[in-house]
């Protein structure tokens, strides 16, 4: 695990953007595993600026997302599908037909998991971007998730519902269920890039750095990945 400590969120976002931009320039048809949440927003802004100023093209890139709330249509402003369009896809030249995310309103939930696993199998990811939940989750793989999990349906931990409530009008609007890429599928990416910033991630980061792989801390599976980079800001690294 390669740990990069940065001064602040800006530097973290800058370093992360350098990694993605370099990959896309070297491999124009790269498959990017992307994430939602507040953490990658600075990175996405930089990808957009770079695309506009330097012309880095995403025409042949494929983007595969981690997770989606169950019950939210892709047009819902809190859906992760909407988040990706608003914060990245609408501002770069990616073909939306080459972007993939679980369908939050699929009628057959089990079939949806299988469909998504098929997509993950068809498009091996060159890199998987991850944020970190305050409880150590990655994607929506909550503590206790099996390390050999593939795409599945989760009931969100109370702490996750609380963490994500800030983005909704009221906590009662936060969906309790979601689809998530599983831990085994995350590990299949050639490279992993985990970003964590802010004090509310410091405990999870400390547990991650001082512990051993355990299903109680989903992010700890990343120890077993041969090419994993973790970028932290000072606050997230403050308990190390
Ligand atoms: C959410 C998402 C994760 C995300 C994490 C951290 O629940 N499902 O993919 O990485 O929590 O979110 P944030 O970046 O907003 O702190």
PDB file of C-alpha atoms and ligand atoms in Angstrom:
ATOM      1  CA  UNK A   1       0.000   0.000   0.000  1.00  0.00           C
ATOM      2  CA  UNK A   2       1.487   3.291  -1.122  1.00  0.00           C
ATOM      3  CA  UNK A   3       0.448   6.114   1.253  1.00  0.00           C
ATOM      4  CA  UNK A   4       0.639   9.737   0.118  1.00  0.00           C
ATOM      5  CA  UNK A   5       0.052  12.392   2.770  1.00  0.00           C
ATOM      6  CA  UNK A   6      -0.923  15.803   1.474  1.00  0.00           C
ATOM      7  CA  UNK A   7      -1.343  19.194   3.130  1.00  0.00           C
ATOM      8  CA  UNK A   8      -4.982  19.688   2.302  1.00  0.00           C
ATOM      9  CA  UNK A   9      -7.922  18.720   0.126  1.00  0.00           C
ATOM     10  CA  UNK A  10      -6.649  20.755  -2.827  1.00  0.00           C
ATOM     11  CA  UNK A  11      -3.341  18.941  -2.911  1.00  0.00           C
ATOM     12  CA  UNK A  12      -5.102  15.582  -2.466  1.00  0.00           C
ATOM     13  CA  UNK A  13      -7.387  16.351  -5.423  1.00  0.00           C
ATOM     14  CA  UNK A  14      -4.443  17.542  -7.503  1.00  0.00           C
ATOM     15  CA  UNK A  15      -2.424  14.374  -6.892  1.00  0.00           C
ATOM     16  CA  UNK A  16      -5.422  12.151  -7.632  1.00  0.00           C
ATOM     17  CA  UNK A  17      -6.175  14.038 -10.855  1.00  0.00           C
ATOM     18  CA  UNK A  18      -2.578  13.633 -12.028  1.00  0.00           C
ATOM     19  CA  UNK A  19      -2.910   9.853 -11.700  1.00  0.00           C
ATOM     20  CA  UNK A  20      -6.185   9.655 -13.652  1.00  0.00           C
ATOM     21  CA  UNK A  21      -5.142  12.141 -16.350  1.00  0.00           C
ATOM     22  CA  UNK A  22      -1.858  10.317 -16.931  1.00  0.00           C
ATOM     23  CA  UNK A  23      -3.707   7.023 -17.255  1.00  0.00           C
ATOM     24  CA  UNK A  24      -6.239   8.393 -19.764  1.00  0.00           C
ATOM     25  CA  UNK A  25      -3.532  10.069 -21.843  1.00  0.00           C
ATOM     26  CA  UNK A  26      -1.474   6.872 -21.971  1.00  0.00           C
ATOM     27  CA  UNK A  27      -4.483   4.668 -22.570  1.00  0.00           C
ATOM     28  CA  UNK A  28      -7.311   6.567 -24.322  1.00  0.00           C
ATOM     29  CA  UNK A  29      -9.670   3.573 -24.020  1.00  0.00           C
ATOM     30  CA  UNK A  30      -9.038   3.082 -20.305  1.00  0.00           C
ATOM     31  CA  UNK A  31     -11.786   1.694 -18.086  1.00  0.00           C
ATOM     32  CA  UNK A  32     -12.211   3.889 -15.013  1.00  0.00           C
ATOM     33  CA  UNK A  33     -13.968   2.635 -11.906  1.00  0.00           C
ATOM     34  CA  UNK A  34     -15.505   5.797 -10.460  1.00  0.00           C
ATOM     35  CA  UNK A  35     -16.979   6.795  -7.117  1.00  0.00           C
ATOM     36  CA  UNK A  36     -19.473   9.302  -5.784  1.00  0.00           C
ATOM     37  CA  UNK A  37     -19.532  11.266  -2.518  1.00  0.00           C
ATOM     38  CA  UNK A  38     -17.935  14.569  -1.543  1.00  0.00           C
ATOM     39  CA  UNK A  39     -14.393  13.208  -1.614  1.00  0.00           C
ATOM     40  CA  UNK A  40     -13.860  12.965  -5.402  1.00  0.00           C
ATOM     41  CA  UNK A  41     -15.509  16.320  -6.202  1.00  0.00           C
ATOM     42  CA  UNK A  42     -12.191  18.225  -6.280  1.00  0.00           C
ATOM     43  CA  UNK A  43     -10.691  15.524  -8.481  1.00  0.00           C
ATOM     44  CA  UNK A  44     -13.634  15.643 -10.914  1.00  0.00           C
ATOM     45  CA  UNK A  45     -13.385  19.452 -11.125  1.00  0.00           C
ATOM     46  CA  UNK A  46      -9.743  19.104 -12.105  1.00  0.00           C
ATOM     47  CA  UNK A  47     -10.532  16.468 -14.748  1.00  0.00           C
ATOM     48  CA  UNK A  48     -13.075  18.867 -16.254  1.00  0.00           C
ATOM     49  CA  UNK A  49     -10.639  21.806 -16.213  1.00  0.00           C
ATOM     50  CA  UNK A  50      -7.902  19.678 -17.742  1.00  0.00           C
ATOM     51  CA  UNK A  51     -10.297  18.421 -20.439  1.00  0.00           C
ATOM     52  CA  UNK A  52     -11.256  21.997 -21.335  1.00  0.00           C
ATOM     53  CA  UNK A  53      -7.751  23.455 -21.173  1.00  0.00           C
ATOM     54  CA  UNK A  54      -5.612  20.607 -22.442  1.00  0.00           C
ATOM     55  CA  UNK A  55      -8.082  18.520 -24.415  1.00  0.00           C
ATOM     56  CA  UNK A  56      -7.602  15.212 -22.593  1.00  0.00           C
ATOM     57  CA  UNK A  57     -10.272  13.125 -24.287  1.00  0.00           C
ATOM     58  CA  UNK A  58     -12.665  10.586 -22.772  1.00  0.00           C
ATOM     59  CA  UNK A  59     -14.295   9.636 -26.096  1.00  0.00           C
ATOM     60  CA  UNK A  60     -13.075   6.064 -25.850  1.00  0.00           C
ATOM     61  CA  UNK A  61     -13.047   5.809 -22.053  1.00  0.00           C
ATOM     62  CA  UNK A  62     -15.519   3.614 -20.213  1.00  0.00           C
ATOM     63  CA  UNK A  63     -16.664   4.509 -16.712  1.00  0.00           C
ATOM     64  CA  UNK A  64     -18.029   1.934 -14.306  1.00  0.00           C
ATOM     65  CA  UNK A  65     -19.500   3.197 -11.049  1.00  0.00           C
ATOM     66  CA  UNK A  66     -19.470   1.576  -7.649  1.00  0.00           C
ATOM     67  CA  UNK A  67     -22.936   1.862  -6.233  1.00  0.00           C
ATOM     68  CA  UNK A  68     -26.472   3.244  -6.447  1.00  0.00           C
ATOM     69  CA  UNK A  69     -29.385   3.771  -4.089  1.00  0.00           C
ATOM     70  CA  UNK A  70     -32.280   1.388  -4.542  1.00  0.00           C
ATOM     71  CA  UNK A  71     -35.504   3.233  -5.283  1.00  0.00           C
ATOM     72  CA  UNK A  72     -33.985   6.321  -6.899  1.00  0.00           C
ATOM     73  CA  UNK A  73     -34.446   6.756 -10.622  1.00  0.00           C
ATOM     74  CA  UNK A  74     -31.410   7.934 -12.600  1.00  0.00           C
ATOM     75  CA  UNK A  75     -33.112  11.339 -13.017  1.00  0.00           C
ATOM     76  CA  UNK A  76     -33.488  11.787  -9.240  1.00  0.00           C
ATOM     77  CA  UNK A  77     -31.132  14.531  -8.088  1.00  0.00           C
ATOM     78  CA  UNK A  78     -29.794  12.390  -5.238  1.00  0.00           C
ATOM     79  CA  UNK A  79     -29.156   9.337  -7.392  1.00  0.00           C
ATOM     80  CA  UNK A  80     -25.527   8.531  -8.042  1.00  0.00           C
ATOM     81  CA  UNK A  81     -26.300   8.359 -11.773  1.00  0.00           C
ATOM     82  CA  UNK A  82     -27.355  12.025 -11.619  1.00  0.00           C
ATOM     83  CA  UNK A  83     -24.307  12.908  -9.483  1.00  0.00           C
ATOM     84  CA  UNK A  84     -21.942  11.523 -12.102  1.00  0.00           C
ATOM     85  CA  UNK A  85     -23.576  13.434 -14.953  1.00  0.00           C
ATOM     86  CA  UNK A  86     -23.730  16.685 -13.019  1.00  0.00           C
ATOM     87  CA  UNK A  87     -20.206  16.563 -11.625  1.00  0.00           C
ATOM     88  CA  UNK A  88     -18.291  14.918 -14.447  1.00  0.00           C
ATOM     89  CA  UNK A  89     -19.909  13.323 -17.484  1.00  0.00           C
ATOM     90  CA  UNK A  90     -21.815  16.423 -18.672  1.00  0.00           C
ATOM     91  CA  UNK A  91     -18.568  18.403 -18.785  1.00  0.00           C
ATOM     92  CA  UNK A  92     -16.237  16.018 -20.628  1.00  0.00           C
ATOM     93  CA  UNK A  93     -16.541  14.255 -23.986  1.00  0.00           C
ATOM     94  CA  UNK A  94     -17.365  10.805 -22.617  1.00  0.00           C
ATOM     95  CA  UNK A  95     -20.057   8.861 -24.485  1.00  0.00           C
ATOM     96  CA  UNK A  96     -22.870   8.270 -21.969  1.00  0.00           C
ATOM     97  CA  UNK A  97     -23.432   4.851 -23.562  1.00  0.00           C
ATOM     98  CA  UNK A  98     -19.990   3.953 -22.204  1.00  0.00           C
ATOM     99  CA  UNK A  99     -20.933   4.788 -18.617  1.00  0.00           C
ATOM    100  CA  UNK A 100     -22.327   2.129 -16.335  1.00  0.00           C
ATOM    101  CA  UNK A 101     -24.072   2.157 -12.978  1.00  0.00           C
ATOM    102  CA  UNK A 102     -26.589  -0.111 -11.285  1.00  0.00           C
ATOM    103  CA  UNK A 103     -30.217   0.689 -12.105  1.00  0.00           C
ATOM    104  CA  UNK A 104     -31.831   1.882  -8.859  1.00  0.00           C
ATOM    105  CA  UNK A 105     -35.340   1.151 -10.130  1.00  0.00           C
ATOM    106  CA  UNK A 106     -34.793  -2.278 -11.692  1.00  0.00           C
ATOM    107  CA  UNK A 107     -37.810  -4.485 -10.989  1.00  0.00           C
ATOM    108  CA  UNK A 108     -35.799  -7.658 -10.481  1.00  0.00           C
ATOM    109  CA  UNK A 109     -33.063  -6.746  -7.989  1.00  0.00           C
ATOM    110  CA  UNK A 110     -31.258 -10.068  -8.164  1.00  0.00           C
ATOM    111  CA  UNK A 111     -31.174  -9.961 -11.963  1.00  0.00           C
ATOM    112  CA  UNK A 112     -29.798  -6.418 -11.726  1.00  0.00           C
ATOM    113  CA  UNK A 113     -26.876  -7.638  -9.612  1.00  0.00           C
ATOM    114  CA  UNK A 114     -26.148 -10.328 -12.176  1.00  0.00           C
ATOM    115  CA  UNK A 115     -26.401  -7.848 -15.055  1.00  0.00           C
ATOM    116  CA  UNK A 116     -23.888  -5.584 -13.323  1.00  0.00           C
ATOM    117  CA  UNK A 117     -21.455  -8.403 -12.631  1.00  0.00           C
ATOM    118  CA  UNK A 118     -21.624  -9.154 -16.362  1.00  0.00           C
ATOM    119  CA  UNK A 119     -20.594  -5.559 -17.118  1.00  0.00           C
ATOM    120  CA  UNK A 120     -17.715  -5.743 -14.634  1.00  0.00           C
ATOM    121  CA  UNK A 121     -16.551  -8.946 -16.305  1.00  0.00           C
ATOM    122  CA  UNK A 122     -16.741  -7.407 -19.793  1.00  0.00           C
ATOM    123  CA  UNK A 123     -14.832  -4.257 -18.891  1.00  0.00           C
ATOM    124  CA  UNK A 124     -11.867  -4.946 -16.595  1.00  0.00           C
ATOM    125  CA  UNK A 125     -11.014  -1.699 -14.798  1.00  0.00           C
ATOM    126  CA  UNK A 126      -7.608  -0.129 -15.182  1.00  0.00           C
ATOM    127  CA  UNK A 127      -8.166   1.807 -11.990  1.00  0.00           C
ATOM    128  CA  UNK A 128     -10.769   1.848  -9.246  1.00  0.00           C
ATOM    129  CA  UNK A 129     -11.294   5.102  -7.404  1.00  0.00           C
ATOM    130  CA  UNK A 130     -12.634   4.802  -3.863  1.00  0.00           C
ATOM    131  CA  UNK A 131     -13.756   7.074  -1.063  1.00  0.00           C
ATOM    132  CA  UNK A 132     -13.862   5.863   2.530  1.00  0.00           C
ATOM    133  CA  UNK A 133     -16.923   5.692   4.772  1.00  0.00           C
ATOM    134  CA  UNK A 134     -16.454   6.968   8.324  1.00  0.00           C
ATOM    135  CA  UNK A 135     -17.085   3.362   9.427  1.00  0.00           C
ATOM    136  CA  UNK A 136     -14.439   2.014   7.041  1.00  0.00           C
ATOM    137  CA  UNK A 137     -16.798   1.072   4.220  1.00  0.00           C
ATOM    138  CA  UNK A 138     -15.794   1.229   0.578  1.00  0.00           C
ATOM    139  CA  UNK A 139     -18.544   1.691  -2.010  1.00  0.00           C
ATOM    140  CA  UNK A 140     -21.530   0.542   0.078  1.00  0.00           C
ATOM    141  CA  UNK A 141     -19.763  -2.510   1.478  1.00  0.00           C
ATOM    142  CA  UNK A 142     -20.580  -2.061   5.138  1.00  0.00           C
ATOM    143  CA  UNK A 143     -18.638  -3.696   8.023  1.00  0.00           C
ATOM    144  CA  UNK A 144     -19.179  -7.454   7.981  1.00  0.00           C
ATOM    145  CA  UNK A 145     -19.372  -7.721   4.175  1.00  0.00           C
ATOM    146  CA  UNK A 146     -17.690 -10.857   2.901  1.00  0.00           C
ATOM    147  CA  UNK A 147     -14.348 -10.304   1.202  1.00  0.00           C
ATOM    148  CA  UNK A 148     -15.492 -12.563  -1.664  1.00  0.00           C
ATOM    149  CA  UNK A 149     -18.643 -10.543  -2.404  1.00  0.00           C
ATOM    150  CA  UNK A 150     -19.699  -9.531  -5.910  1.00  0.00           C
ATOM    151  CA  UNK A 151     -22.476  -7.026  -6.770  1.00  0.00           C
ATOM    152  CA  UNK A 152     -25.133  -7.251  -4.090  1.00  0.00           C
ATOM    153  CA  UNK A 153     -27.900  -5.464  -2.258  1.00  0.00           C
ATOM    154  CA  UNK A 154     -27.086  -3.871   1.075  1.00  0.00           C
ATOM    155  CA  UNK A 155     -29.020  -2.428   3.948  1.00  0.00           C
ATOM    156  CA  UNK A 156     -27.114   0.717   4.840  1.00  0.00           C
ATOM    157  CA  UNK A 157     -25.598   1.055   8.292  1.00  0.00           C
ATOM    158  CA  UNK A 158     -27.270   3.704  10.481  1.00  0.00           C
ATOM    159  CA  UNK A 159     -23.996   5.667  10.504  1.00  0.00           C
ATOM    160  CA  UNK A 160     -23.959   5.707   6.689  1.00  0.00           C
ATOM    161  CA  UNK A 161     -27.562   6.908   6.505  1.00  0.00           C
ATOM    162  CA  UNK A 162     -26.627   9.671   8.958  1.00  0.00           C
ATOM    163  CA  UNK A 163     -23.438  10.598   7.061  1.00  0.00           C
ATOM    164  CA  UNK A 164     -25.295  10.813   3.756  1.00  0.00           C
ATOM    165  CA  UNK A 165     -28.343  12.654   5.162  1.00  0.00           C
ATOM    166  CA  UNK A 166     -26.571  15.977   4.670  1.00  0.00           C
ATOM    167  CA  UNK A 167     -27.236  15.655   0.956  1.00  0.00           C
ATOM    168  CA  UNK A 168     -30.979  15.105   1.382  1.00  0.00           C
ATOM    169  CA  UNK A 169     -33.688  17.485   2.654  1.00  0.00           C
ATOM    170  CA  UNK A 170     -34.420  15.145   5.528  1.00  0.00           C
ATOM    171  CA  UNK A 171     -32.867  11.962   6.896  1.00  0.00           C
ATOM    172  CA  UNK A 172     -36.168  10.158   6.240  1.00  0.00           C
ATOM    173  CA  UNK A 173     -35.531  10.635   2.500  1.00  0.00           C
ATOM    174  CA  UNK A 174     -32.233   8.709   2.531  1.00  0.00           C
ATOM    175  CA  UNK A 175     -32.809   5.291   0.945  1.00  0.00           C
ATOM    176  CA  UNK A 176     -32.024   2.401   3.310  1.00  0.00           C
ATOM    177  CA  UNK A 177     -31.020   0.010   0.581  1.00  0.00           C
ATOM    178  CA  UNK A 178     -28.475   0.180  -2.191  1.00  0.00           C
ATOM    179  CA  UNK A 179     -26.677  -1.833  -4.820  1.00  0.00           C
ATOM    180  CA  UNK A 180     -22.954  -2.024  -4.436  1.00  0.00           C
ATOM    181  CA  UNK A 181     -20.056  -3.495  -6.320  1.00  0.00           C
ATOM    182  CA  UNK A 182     -18.695  -6.211  -4.031  1.00  0.00           C
ATOM    183  CA  UNK A 183     -15.288  -6.339  -2.401  1.00  0.00           C
ATOM    184  CA  UNK A 184     -14.043  -9.116  -4.661  1.00  0.00           C
ATOM    185  CA  UNK A 185     -15.030  -7.062  -7.711  1.00  0.00           C
ATOM    186  CA  UNK A 186     -13.311  -3.945  -6.353  1.00  0.00           C
ATOM    187  CA  UNK A 187     -10.121  -5.958  -5.874  1.00  0.00           C
ATOM    188  CA  UNK A 188     -10.190  -7.063  -9.529  1.00  0.00           C
ATOM    189  CA  UNK A 189      -9.233  -3.559 -10.711  1.00  0.00           C
ATOM    190  CA  UNK A 190      -5.620  -3.363 -11.873  1.00  0.00           C
ATOM    191  CA  UNK A 191      -4.955  -0.362  -9.665  1.00  0.00           C
ATOM    192  CA  UNK A 192      -6.789   1.083  -6.650  1.00  0.00           C
ATOM    193  CA  UNK A 193      -6.847   4.736  -5.639  1.00  0.00           C
ATOM    194  CA  UNK A 194      -8.392   5.414  -2.219  1.00  0.00           C
ATOM    195  CA  UNK A 195      -8.945   9.027  -1.179  1.00  0.00           C
ATOM    196  CA  UNK A 196      -9.778  10.218   2.339  1.00  0.00           C
ATOM    197  CA  UNK A 197     -10.011  13.736   3.655  1.00  0.00           C
ATOM    198  CA  UNK A 198     -11.389  15.404   6.741  1.00  0.00           C
ATOM    199  CA  UNK A 199     -11.458  14.671  10.466  1.00  0.00           C
ATOM    200  CA  UNK A 200     -14.471  12.371  10.242  1.00  0.00           C
ATOM    201  CA  UNK A 201     -12.291   9.866   8.337  1.00  0.00           C
ATOM    202  CA  UNK A 202      -9.370   9.958  10.791  1.00  0.00           C
ATOM    203  CA  UNK A 203     -10.563   7.015  12.926  1.00  0.00           C
ATOM    204  CA  UNK A 204     -11.236   4.784   9.926  1.00  0.00           C
ATOM    205  CA  UNK A 205      -7.866   5.735   8.428  1.00  0.00           C
ATOM    206  CA  UNK A 206      -6.056   4.955  11.703  1.00  0.00           C
ATOM    207  CA  UNK A 207      -7.777   1.556  11.957  1.00  0.00           C
ATOM    208  CA  UNK A 208      -6.893   0.878   8.341  1.00  0.00           C
ATOM    209  CA  UNK A 209      -3.225   1.731   8.794  1.00  0.00           C
ATOM    210  CA  UNK A 210      -2.697  -0.061  12.092  1.00  0.00           C
ATOM    211  CA  UNK A 211      -4.805  -3.126  11.525  1.00  0.00           C
ATOM    212  CA  UNK A 212      -4.850  -6.355   9.581  1.00  0.00           C
ATOM    213  CA  UNK A 213      -7.344  -7.327   6.872  1.00  0.00           C
ATOM    214  CA  UNK A 214     -10.662  -8.016   8.593  1.00  0.00           C
ATOM    215  CA  UNK A 215     -14.230  -8.112   7.320  1.00  0.00           C
ATOM    216  CA  UNK A 216     -15.114  -5.741  10.162  1.00  0.00           C
ATOM    217  CA  UNK A 217     -13.222  -3.006   8.303  1.00  0.00           C
ATOM    218  CA  UNK A 218     -14.080  -3.434   4.614  1.00  0.00           C
ATOM    219  CA  UNK A 219     -11.325  -1.068   3.395  1.00  0.00           C
ATOM    220  CA  UNK A 220      -8.713  -3.305   5.014  1.00  0.00           C
ATOM    221  CA  UNK A 221      -9.105  -5.756   2.123  1.00  0.00           C
ATOM    222  CA  UNK A 222      -7.000  -3.280   0.150  1.00  0.00           C
ATOM    223  CA  UNK A 223      -3.901  -4.541   1.977  1.00  0.00           C
ATOM    224  CA  UNK A 224      -4.181  -7.578  -0.248  1.00  0.00           C
ATOM    225  CA  UNK A 225      -4.058  -5.536  -3.458  1.00  0.00           C
ATOM    226  CA  UNK A 226      -0.703  -5.343  -5.188  1.00  0.00           C
ATOM    227  CA  UNK A 227      -1.132  -1.814  -6.558  1.00  0.00           C
ATOM    228  CA  UNK A 228      -3.052   0.328  -4.092  1.00  0.00           C
ATOM    229  CA  UNK A 229      -2.396   4.029  -3.513  1.00  0.00           C
ATOM    230  CA  UNK A 230      -4.009   5.881  -0.609  1.00  0.00           C
ATOM    231  CA  UNK A 231      -4.032   9.697  -0.644  1.00  0.00           C
ATOM    232  CA  UNK A 232      -4.823  11.461   2.641  1.00  0.00           C
ATOM    233  CA  UNK A 233      -5.104  15.080   3.682  1.00  0.00           C
ATOM    234  CA  UNK A 234      -3.676  16.216   7.014  1.00  0.00           C
ATOM    235  CA  UNK A 235      -6.961  15.861   8.895  1.00  0.00           C
ATOM    236  CA  UNK A 236      -7.638  12.318   7.698  1.00  0.00           C
ATOM    237  CA  UNK A 237      -4.043  11.417   8.639  1.00  0.00           C
ATOM    238  CA  UNK A 238      -4.231  13.189  12.014  1.00  0.00           C
ATOM    239  CA  UNK A 239      -4.574   9.975  14.071  1.00  0.00           C
ATOM    240  CA  UNK A 240      -1.684   8.142  12.491  1.00  0.00           C
TER     241      UNK A 240
HETATM  242  C1  LIG B   1     -20.852   6.856   0.491  1.00  0.00           C
HETATM  243  C2  LIG B   1     -20.569   6.133  -0.835  1.00  0.00           C
HETATM  244  C3  LIG B   1     -19.125   5.773  -0.943  1.00  0.00           C
HETATM  245  C4  LIG B   1     -18.319   6.966  -0.546  1.00  0.00           C
HETATM  246  C5  LIG B   1     -18.433   7.173   0.944  1.00  0.00           C
HETATM  247  C6  LIG B   1     -17.762   8.432   1.446  1.00  0.00           C
HETATM  248  O1  LIG B   1     -21.781   6.201   1.290  1.00  0.00           O
HETATM  249  N1  LIG B   1     -21.362   4.991  -1.115  1.00  0.00           N
HETATM  250  O2  LIG B   1     -18.829   5.333  -2.254  1.00  0.00           O
HETATM  251  O3  LIG B   1     -16.956   6.762  -0.853  1.00  0.00           O
HETATM  252  O4  LIG B   1     -19.747   7.075   1.372  1.00  0.00           O
HETATM  253  O5  LIG B   1     -18.493   9.575   1.098  1.00  0.00           O
HETATM  254  P1  LIG B   1     -17.912  11.019   1.158  1.00  0.00           P
HETATM  255  O6  LIG B   1     -16.877  11.101   0.107  1.00  0.00           O
HETATM  256  O7  LIG B   1     -19.065  11.922   0.868  1.00  0.00           O
HETATM  257  O8  LIG B   1     -17.351  11.216   2.514  1.00  0.00           O
END
